[in-house]
Amino acid sequence: MPSYSEFQFNVDHGYLEGLVRGFKGGILRAADYVNLAQCETLEGNKPVLIVSFNSILDLKLHLQTTDYGNFLANETGPLTVSTIDDKLKAKLLTEFQYFRNHAFEPLSTFLNYITYSYMIDNVILLITGTLRQRPMDELVLKCHPLGSFELMEAVSIAPNPAELFNAILVDTPLADFFQDCVSETDLDEMNIEIMRNKLYKSYLEAFYTFCRKQGGITAEIMGPLLEFEADRRAFIITINSFGTELSKEDRQKLYPTCGKLYPEGLDMLANAEDYEQVKGVADYYAEYRACFEGVGGGTGEKTLEDTFFEHEVKMNVLAFNNQFHFGVFYAYVKLKEQECRNIVWIAECISQRHRTKINNYIPIL
């Protein structure tokens, strides 16, 4: 299989790899989260007496002391959680666009693959929102900027997957992933969720194949990352299907086949009938067993989603231990995505005066 030597890699991609490693150094650390969780307001509207190192600071002022700098400086109105969320995504988009605008092949294609998952989420969000008769302007604002594409707003006019593909998505990067979704079935909430999972299945398998073809350290690092994502989706699809009309045969068709669970684990998941049987499947795989064992039983304790996020963060941090590979770009975007979730969670708790769960974020470094 083709692979880059260290010299060849640095010629084409060394600058951007060094840059993304520098950006990773600006990710918030444990001490930053401790300070953010102590904030009383989203912005410095009320005076604060600084009597000790542990004095309460406001969230906006503390973020200014990090690599985020003055990214909220132009917000003249009352600072809201949605505004913070939008600005965090906009900053990530600016960094990502710089990577993509200066990338050579095959890194540019790799970066495009990263955006496809956000495109899928945007398409599903627009279709679901239209089904619930939400205003299109409101839906577009909720779309992730990394997944924007031309004709995105026209998605809402398609009555079924076949029309959606033929009229709109055929000219987008998602066209290759849409082949298994084309049907004349009307779009209801069940069919929309099935479409999402089929799109993700095709996307993950294509991305996995692309990374394998790159060979070298990129294949070595990206393989486990995408395998985990595929297996996580298989577990979640199985658990969410309980109590629905989805048959075991149809459920198995939604599983990505590029993970460690393939094929025996997926066969067992397809036949699982309750959560305990799913947990029994995870027991055969050490890393997934640890995720299920970390789930708490009480209110406010860790969910399965939380333990999966924690495991994903660890894998993405470890991706930076190797050099000369594309995986650092994927890992950086995923770590920043988790960082955004953490900041928004803390901001939401501050805004709602609900501080009992403010520490339920997932630390990164």
GROMACS .gro file of C-alpha atoms in nm:
model
  365
    1MET     CA    1   0.000   0.000   0.000
    2PRO     CA    2   0.121   0.356  -0.067
    3SER     CA    3   0.269   0.548   0.226
    4TYR     CA    4   0.460   0.871   0.281
    5SER     CA    5   0.815   0.879   0.400
    6GLU     CA    6   0.886   1.130   0.673
    7PHE     CA    7   1.060   1.358   0.426
    8GLN     CA    8   0.778   1.350   0.172
    9PHE     CA    9   0.518   1.406   0.440
   10ASN     CA   10   0.691   1.716   0.574
   11VAL     CA   11   0.730   1.865   0.228
   12ASP     CA   12   0.356   1.866   0.164
   13HIS     CA   13   0.196   1.854   0.507
   14GLY     CA   14   0.460   1.939   0.771
   15TYR     CA   15   0.353   2.303   0.813
   16LEU     CA   16  -0.013   2.221   0.876
   17GLU     CA   17   0.073   1.931   1.107
   18GLY     CA   18   0.292   2.163   1.315
   19LEU     CA   19   0.014   2.422   1.318
   20VAL     CA   20  -0.255   2.181   1.439
   21ARG     CA   21  -0.021   2.059   1.713
   22GLY     CA   22   0.024   2.421   1.819
   23PHE     CA   23  -0.353   2.471   1.825
   24LYS     CA   24  -0.388   2.157   2.037
   25GLY     CA   25  -0.167   2.323   2.297
   26GLY     CA   26  -0.439   2.584   2.345
   27ILE     CA   27  -0.708   2.336   2.446
   28LEU     CA   28  -0.850   2.412   2.790
   29ARG     CA   29  -0.696   2.222   3.079
   30ALA     CA   30  -0.838   2.098   3.409
   31ALA     CA   31  -0.757   2.423   3.592
   32ASP     CA   32  -0.945   2.624   3.328
   33TYR     CA   33  -1.258   2.413   3.378
   34VAL     CA   34  -1.233   2.453   3.755
   35ASN     CA   35  -1.227   2.832   3.712
   36LEU     CA   36  -1.512   2.828   3.459
   37ALA     CA   37  -1.726   2.616   3.692
   38GLN     CA   38  -1.678   2.877   3.967
   39CYS     CA   39  -1.815   3.160   3.755
   40GLU     CA   40  -2.140   3.324   3.864
   41THR     CA   41  -2.234   3.498   3.541
   42LEU     CA   42  -2.173   3.461   3.166
   43GLU     CA   43  -2.029   3.814   3.146
   44GLY     CA   44  -1.880   4.065   3.389
   45ASN     CA   45  -2.184   4.276   3.462
   46LYS     CA   46  -2.149   4.287   3.835
   47PRO     CA   47  -1.842   4.387   4.039
   48VAL     CA   48  -1.646   4.111   4.202
   49LEU     CA   49  -1.421   4.153   4.504
   50ILE     CA   50  -1.099   3.964   4.441
   51VAL     CA   51  -1.010   3.850   4.790
   52SER     CA   52  -0.813   3.536   4.710
   53PHE     CA   53  -0.692   3.309   4.433
   54ASN     CA   54  -1.027   3.126   4.446
   55SER     CA   55  -1.236   3.438   4.389
   56ILE     CA   56  -1.529   3.393   4.153
   57LEU     CA   57  -1.463   3.516   3.799
   58ASP     CA   58  -1.716   3.544   3.519
   59LEU     CA   59  -1.707   3.306   3.226
   60LYS     CA   60  -1.645   3.562   2.952
   61LEU     CA   61  -1.349   3.719   3.135
   62HIS     CA   62  -1.188   3.385   3.207
   63LEU     CA   63  -1.216   3.269   2.845
   64GLN     CA   64  -1.030   3.587   2.746
   65THR     CA   65  -0.726   3.459   2.936
   66THR     CA   66  -0.714   3.142   2.724
   67ASP     CA   67  -0.647   3.090   2.353
   68TYR     CA   68  -1.006   3.197   2.286
   69GLY     CA   69  -0.896   3.555   2.355
   70ASN     CA   70  -1.150   3.824   2.266
   71PHE     CA   71  -1.376   3.604   2.053
   72LEU     CA   72  -1.678   3.740   2.244
   73ALA     CA   73  -1.560   4.102   2.248
   74ASN     CA   74  -1.799   4.223   1.974
   75GLU     CA   75  -2.110   4.095   2.154
   76THR     CA   76  -2.275   4.413   2.278
   77GLY     CA   77  -2.609   4.265   2.386
   78PRO     CA   78  -2.675   4.030   2.678
   79LEU     CA   79  -2.455   3.724   2.643
   80THR     CA   80  -2.656   3.403   2.593
   81VAL     CA   81  -2.557   3.037   2.582
   82SER     CA   82  -2.659   3.011   2.215
   83THR     CA   83  -2.432   3.306   2.130
   84ILE     CA   84  -2.138   3.138   2.306
   85ASP     CA   85  -2.212   2.814   2.119
   86ASP     CA   86  -2.226   2.993   1.783
   87LYS     CA   87  -1.899   3.178   1.847
   88LEU     CA   88  -1.721   2.859   1.955
   89LYS     CA   89  -1.827   2.686   1.633
   90ALA     CA   90  -1.730   2.990   1.425
   91LYS     CA   91  -1.379   2.989   1.574
   92LEU     CA   92  -1.338   2.618   1.499
   93LEU     CA   93  -1.466   2.677   1.145
   94THR     CA   94  -1.208   2.953   1.087
   95GLU     CA   95  -0.924   2.725   1.198
   96PHE     CA   96  -1.051   2.433   0.991
   97GLN     CA   97  -1.096   2.643   0.677
   98TYR     CA   98  -0.736   2.756   0.709
   99PHE     CA   99  -0.624   2.394   0.717
  100ARG     CA  100  -0.835   2.303   0.417
  101ASN     CA  101  -0.739   2.609   0.211
  102HIS     CA  102  -0.368   2.530   0.250
  103ALA     CA  103  -0.382   2.151   0.223
  104PHE     CA  104  -0.246   1.941  -0.063
  105GLU     CA  105  -0.384   1.605  -0.168
  106PRO     CA  106  -0.449   1.361  -0.011
  107LEU     CA  107  -0.481   1.571   0.307
  108SER     CA  108  -0.744   1.794   0.144
  109THR     CA  109  -0.964   1.490   0.073
  110PHE     CA  110  -0.907   1.368   0.429
  111LEU     CA  111  -1.025   1.704   0.565
  112ASN     CA  112  -1.330   1.688   0.339
  113TYR     CA  113  -1.419   1.352   0.488
  114ILE     CA  114  -1.420   1.512   0.833
  115THR     CA  115  -1.692   1.756   0.720
  116TYR     CA  116  -1.920   1.488   0.575
  117SER     CA  117  -2.047   1.375   0.916
  118TYR     CA  118  -2.158   1.731   0.989
  119MET     CA  119  -2.328   1.748   0.649
  120ILE     CA  120  -2.525   1.434   0.734
  121ASP     CA  121  -2.633   1.581   1.067
  122ASN     CA  122  -2.739   1.905   0.897
  123VAL     CA  123  -2.948   1.723   0.635
  124ILE     CA  124  -3.124   1.518   0.904
  125LEU     CA  125  -3.180   1.827   1.120
  126LEU     CA  126  -3.340   2.017   0.832
  127ILE     CA  127  -3.566   1.727   0.733
  128THR     CA  128  -3.674   1.660   1.093
  129GLY     CA  129  -3.733   2.029   1.163
  130THR     CA  130  -3.942   2.068   0.848
  131LEU     CA  131  -4.149   1.763   0.944
  132ARG     CA  132  -4.220   1.937   1.276
  133GLN     CA  133  -4.309   2.260   1.088
  134ARG     CA  134  -4.022   2.465   1.227
  135PRO     CA  135  -3.922   2.784   1.036
  136MET     CA  136  -3.639   2.724   0.788
  137ASP     CA  137  -3.444   3.033   0.903
  138GLU     CA  138  -3.441   2.894   1.257
  139LEU     CA  139  -3.327   2.549   1.139
  140VAL     CA  140  -3.043   2.683   0.924
  141LEU     CA  141  -2.904   2.873   1.223
  142LYS     CA  142  -2.890   2.547   1.418
  143CYS     CA  143  -2.687   2.369   1.146
  144HIS     CA  144  -2.321   2.308   1.220
  145PRO     CA  145  -2.106   2.544   1.004
  146LEU     CA  146  -1.856   2.266   0.926
  147GLY     CA  147  -2.135   2.082   0.743
  148SER     CA  148  -2.279   2.364   0.532
  149PHE     CA  149  -2.317   2.316   0.157
  150GLU     CA  150  -2.493   2.478  -0.138
  151LEU     CA  151  -2.868   2.416  -0.171
  152MET     CA  152  -2.878   2.313   0.195
  153GLU     CA  153  -3.201   2.505   0.255
  154ALA     CA  154  -3.372   2.323  -0.033
  155VAL     CA  155  -3.351   1.993   0.157
  156SER     CA  156  -3.684   2.069   0.323
  157ILE     CA  157  -3.887   2.048   0.000
  158ALA     CA  158  -3.815   1.678  -0.066
  159PRO     CA  159  -4.111   1.447   0.019
  160ASN     CA  160  -3.908   1.123   0.010
  161PRO     CA  161  -3.544   1.004  -0.009
  162ALA     CA  162  -3.555   0.951  -0.387
  163GLU     CA  163  -3.660   1.312  -0.450
  164LEU     CA  164  -3.408   1.435  -0.192
  165PHE     CA  165  -3.128   1.258  -0.378
  166ASN     CA  166  -3.231   1.333  -0.738
  167ALA     CA  167  -3.317   1.699  -0.690
  168ILE     CA  168  -3.066   1.815  -0.429
  169LEU     CA  169  -2.800   1.580  -0.296
  170VAL     CA  170  -2.688   1.428  -0.626
  171ASP     CA  171  -2.442   1.717  -0.672
  172THR     CA  172  -2.310   1.715  -0.315
  173PRO     CA  173  -2.035   1.503  -0.154
  174LEU     CA  174  -2.308   1.302   0.019
  175ALA     CA  175  -2.424   1.151  -0.310
  176ASP     CA  176  -2.190   0.852  -0.277
  177PHE     CA  177  -2.330   0.768   0.067
  178PHE     CA  178  -2.692   0.804  -0.038
  179GLN     CA  179  -2.718   0.502  -0.268
  180ASP     CA  180  -2.858   0.272   0.004
  181CYS     CA  181  -3.109   0.535   0.118
  182VAL     CA  182  -3.291   0.601  -0.208
  183SER     CA  183  -3.654   0.489  -0.183
  184GLU     CA  184  -4.003   0.618  -0.244
  185THR     CA  185  -4.098   0.582   0.124
  186ASP     CA  186  -4.242   0.898   0.277
  187LEU     CA  187  -4.018   1.072   0.529
  188ASP     CA  188  -4.150   1.023   0.882
  189GLU     CA  189  -3.943   1.031   1.202
  190MET     CA  190  -3.869   0.656   1.193
  191ASN     CA  191  -3.755   0.662   0.829
  192ILE     CA  192  -3.548   0.975   0.889
  193GLU     CA  193  -3.357   0.802   1.170
  194ILE     CA  194  -3.303   0.496   0.950
  195MET     CA  195  -3.172   0.728   0.677
  196ARG     CA  196  -2.930   0.891   0.921
  197ASN     CA  197  -2.787   0.554   1.025
  198LYS     CA  198  -2.755   0.431   0.666
  199LEU     CA  199  -2.573   0.748   0.568
  200TYR     CA  200  -2.335   0.717   0.862
  201LYS     CA  201  -2.273   0.351   0.782
  202SER     CA  202  -2.173   0.432   0.422
  203TYR     CA  203  -1.972   0.735   0.533
  204LEU     CA  204  -1.771   0.555   0.802
  205GLU     CA  205  -1.695   0.259   0.575
  206ALA     CA  206  -1.579   0.492   0.295
  207PHE     CA  207  -1.365   0.701   0.533
  208TYR     CA  208  -1.214   0.384   0.681
  209THR     CA  209  -1.126   0.252   0.334
  210PHE     CA  210  -0.969   0.585   0.239
  211CYS     CA  211  -0.751   0.589   0.551
  212ARG     CA  212  -0.642   0.229   0.497
  213LYS     CA  213  -0.531   0.318   0.144
  214GLN     CA  214  -0.308   0.595   0.281
  215GLY     CA  215  -0.111   0.334   0.471
  216GLY     CA  216   0.164   0.418   0.718
  217ILE     CA  217   0.093   0.595   1.046
  218THR     CA  218  -0.229   0.753   0.916
  219ALA     CA  219  -0.384   0.407   0.874
  220GLU     CA  220  -0.239   0.295   1.208
  221ILE     CA  221  -0.391   0.589   1.399
  222MET     CA  222  -0.718   0.641   1.211
  223GLY     CA  223  -0.807   0.271   1.204
  224PRO     CA  224  -0.885   0.240   1.578
  225LEU     CA  225  -1.052   0.584   1.588
  226LEU     CA  226  -1.299   0.496   1.311
  227GLU     CA  227  -1.343   0.141   1.442
  228PHE     CA  228  -1.450   0.286   1.776
  229GLU     CA  229  -1.691   0.528   1.609
  230ALA     CA  230  -1.845   0.243   1.407
  231ASP     CA  231  -1.885   0.022   1.715
  232ARG     CA  232  -2.027   0.304   1.925
  233ARG     CA  233  -2.294   0.360   1.663
  234ALA     CA  234  -2.374  -0.012   1.659
  235PHE     CA  235  -2.425  -0.016   2.036
  236ILE     CA  236  -2.641   0.300   2.033
  237ILE     CA  237  -2.851   0.182   1.736
  238THR     CA  238  -2.922  -0.145   1.918
  239ILE     CA  239  -3.020   0.018   2.247
  240ASN     CA  240  -3.237   0.282   2.077
  241SER     CA  241  -3.417   0.017   1.869
  242PHE     CA  242  -3.564  -0.158   2.173
  243GLY     CA  243  -3.936  -0.093   2.191
  244THR     CA  244  -3.961   0.022   1.829
  245GLU     CA  245  -4.094  -0.143   1.514
  246LEU     CA  246  -3.742  -0.196   1.377
  247SER     CA  247  -3.685  -0.567   1.314
  248LYS     CA  248  -3.361  -0.746   1.403
  249GLU     CA  249  -3.284  -0.792   1.031
  250ASP     CA  250  -3.334  -0.423   0.954
  251ARG     CA  251  -3.133  -0.327   1.261
  252GLN     CA  252  -2.834  -0.529   1.145
  253LYS     CA  253  -2.839  -0.354   0.806
  254LEU     CA  254  -2.767  -0.025   0.987
  255TYR     CA  255  -2.447  -0.142   1.158
  256PRO     CA  256  -2.117  -0.011   1.014
  257THR     CA  257  -1.897  -0.309   0.928
  258CYS     CA  258  -1.558  -0.142   0.980
  259GLY     CA  259  -1.539  -0.181   1.358
  260LYS     CA  260  -1.392  -0.438   1.595
  261LEU     CA  261  -1.738  -0.586   1.650
  262TYR     CA  262  -1.755  -0.706   1.290
  263PRO     CA  263  -1.869  -0.975   1.227
  264GLU     CA  264  -1.934  -1.180   1.545
  265GLY     CA  265  -2.014  -0.887   1.772
  266LEU     CA  266  -2.259  -0.737   1.525
  267ASP     CA  267  -2.437  -1.072   1.492
  268MET     CA  268  -2.477  -1.087   1.869
  269LEU     CA  269  -2.602  -0.727   1.883
  270ALA     CA  270  -2.855  -0.800   1.609
  271ASN     CA  271  -3.003  -1.075   1.827
  272ALA     CA  272  -2.993  -0.878   2.154
  273GLU     CA  273  -3.333  -0.816   2.310
  274ASP     CA  274  -3.250  -0.591   2.607
  275TYR     CA  275  -2.979  -0.369   2.756
  276GLU     CA  276  -2.826  -0.651   2.962
  277GLN     CA  277  -2.769  -0.859   2.648
  278VAL     CA  278  -2.601  -0.561   2.483
  279LYS     CA  279  -2.380  -0.526   2.789
  280GLY     CA  280  -2.303  -0.898   2.758
  281VAL     CA  281  -2.174  -0.840   2.405
  282ALA     CA  282  -1.951  -0.556   2.531
  283ASP     CA  283  -1.799  -0.793   2.790
  284TYR     CA  284  -1.614  -0.971   2.509
  285TYR     CA  285  -1.423  -0.649   2.425
  286ALA     CA  286  -1.211  -0.498   2.704
  287GLU     CA  287  -1.242  -0.132   2.606
  288TYR     CA  288  -1.619  -0.153   2.560
  289ARG     CA  289  -1.662  -0.351   2.880
  290ALA     CA  290  -1.493  -0.064   3.065
  291CYS     CA  291  -1.735   0.185   2.906
  292PHE     CA  292  -2.041  -0.010   3.018
  293GLU     CA  293  -1.897  -0.068   3.366
  294GLY     CA  294  -1.846   0.307   3.406
  295VAL     CA  295  -2.218   0.380   3.368
  296GLY     CA  296  -2.383   0.492   3.693
  297GLY     CA  297  -2.727   0.386   3.802
  298GLY     CA  298  -2.842   0.705   3.977
  299THR     CA  299  -2.961   1.044   3.862
  300GLY     CA  300  -2.674   1.272   3.765
  301GLU     CA  301  -2.425   0.986   3.730
  302LYS     CA  302  -2.241   0.896   3.411
  303THR     CA  303  -2.443   0.774   3.116
  304LEU     CA  304  -2.320   0.538   2.845
  305GLU     CA  305  -2.284   0.839   2.617
  306ASP     CA  306  -2.055   1.003   2.875
  307THR     CA  307  -1.829   0.698   2.905
  308PHE     CA  308  -1.807   0.671   2.525
  309PHE     CA  309  -1.710   1.039   2.506
  310GLU     CA  310  -1.443   0.986   2.775
  311HIS     CA  311  -1.295   0.693   2.585
  312GLU     CA  312  -1.302   0.890   2.260
  313VAL     CA  313  -1.119   1.182   2.423
  314LYS     CA  314  -0.842   0.950   2.548
  315MET     CA  315  -0.797   0.800   2.200
  316ASN     CA  316  -0.783   1.142   2.035
  317VAL     CA  317  -0.528   1.274   2.285
  318LEU     CA  318  -0.308   0.968   2.223
  319ALA     CA  319  -0.322   1.034   1.846
  320PHE     CA  320  -0.084   1.326   1.902
  321ASN     CA  321   0.188   1.095   2.035
  322ASN     CA  322   0.280   0.995   1.678
  323GLN     CA  323   0.406   1.220   1.402
  324PHE     CA  324   0.374   1.233   1.023
  325HIS     CA  325   0.007   1.139   0.992
  326PHE     CA  326  -0.333   1.292   0.915
  327GLY     CA  327  -0.501   1.162   1.230
  328VAL     CA  328  -0.403   1.472   1.429
  329PHE     CA  329  -0.646   1.681   1.223
  330TYR     CA  330  -0.935   1.445   1.295
  331ALA     CA  331  -0.836   1.420   1.662
  332TYR     CA  332  -0.810   1.798   1.698
  333VAL     CA  333  -1.157   1.860   1.555
  334LYS     CA  334  -1.306   1.594   1.785
  335LEU     CA  335  -1.128   1.736   2.090
  336LYS     CA  336  -1.244   2.089   2.009
  337GLU     CA  337  -1.596   1.958   1.960
  338GLN     CA  338  -1.584   1.807   2.310
  339GLU     CA  339  -1.439   2.129   2.446
  340CYS     CA  340  -1.730   2.322   2.295
  341ARG     CA  341  -1.976   2.082   2.459
  342ASN     CA  342  -1.800   2.132   2.792
  343ILE     CA  343  -1.808   2.513   2.775
  344VAL     CA  344  -2.173   2.519   2.663
  345TRP     CA  345  -2.267   2.277   2.944
  346ILE     CA  346  -2.100   2.499   3.206
  347ALA     CA  347  -2.254   2.813   3.055
  348GLU     CA  348  -2.598   2.651   3.056
  349CYS     CA  349  -2.564   2.555   3.423
  350ILE     CA  350  -2.457   2.911   3.511
  351SER     CA  351  -2.738   3.064   3.306
  352GLN     CA  352  -3.002   2.837   3.463
  353ARG     CA  353  -2.858   2.868   3.816
  354HIS     CA  354  -2.837   2.489   3.825
  355ARG     CA  355  -2.493   2.440   3.975
  356THR     CA  356  -2.538   2.090   4.117
  357LYS     CA  357  -2.446   1.932   3.781
  358ILE     CA  358  -2.198   2.196   3.662
  359ASN     CA  359  -1.903   1.958   3.704
  360ASN     CA  360  -2.055   1.692   3.476
  361TYR     CA  361  -1.825   1.790   3.189
  362ILE     CA  362  -1.560   1.567   3.033
  363PRO     CA  363  -1.205   1.696   3.092
  364ILE     CA  364  -0.960   1.666   2.804
  365LEU     CA  365  -0.606   1.747   2.921
   0.00000   0.00000   0.00000
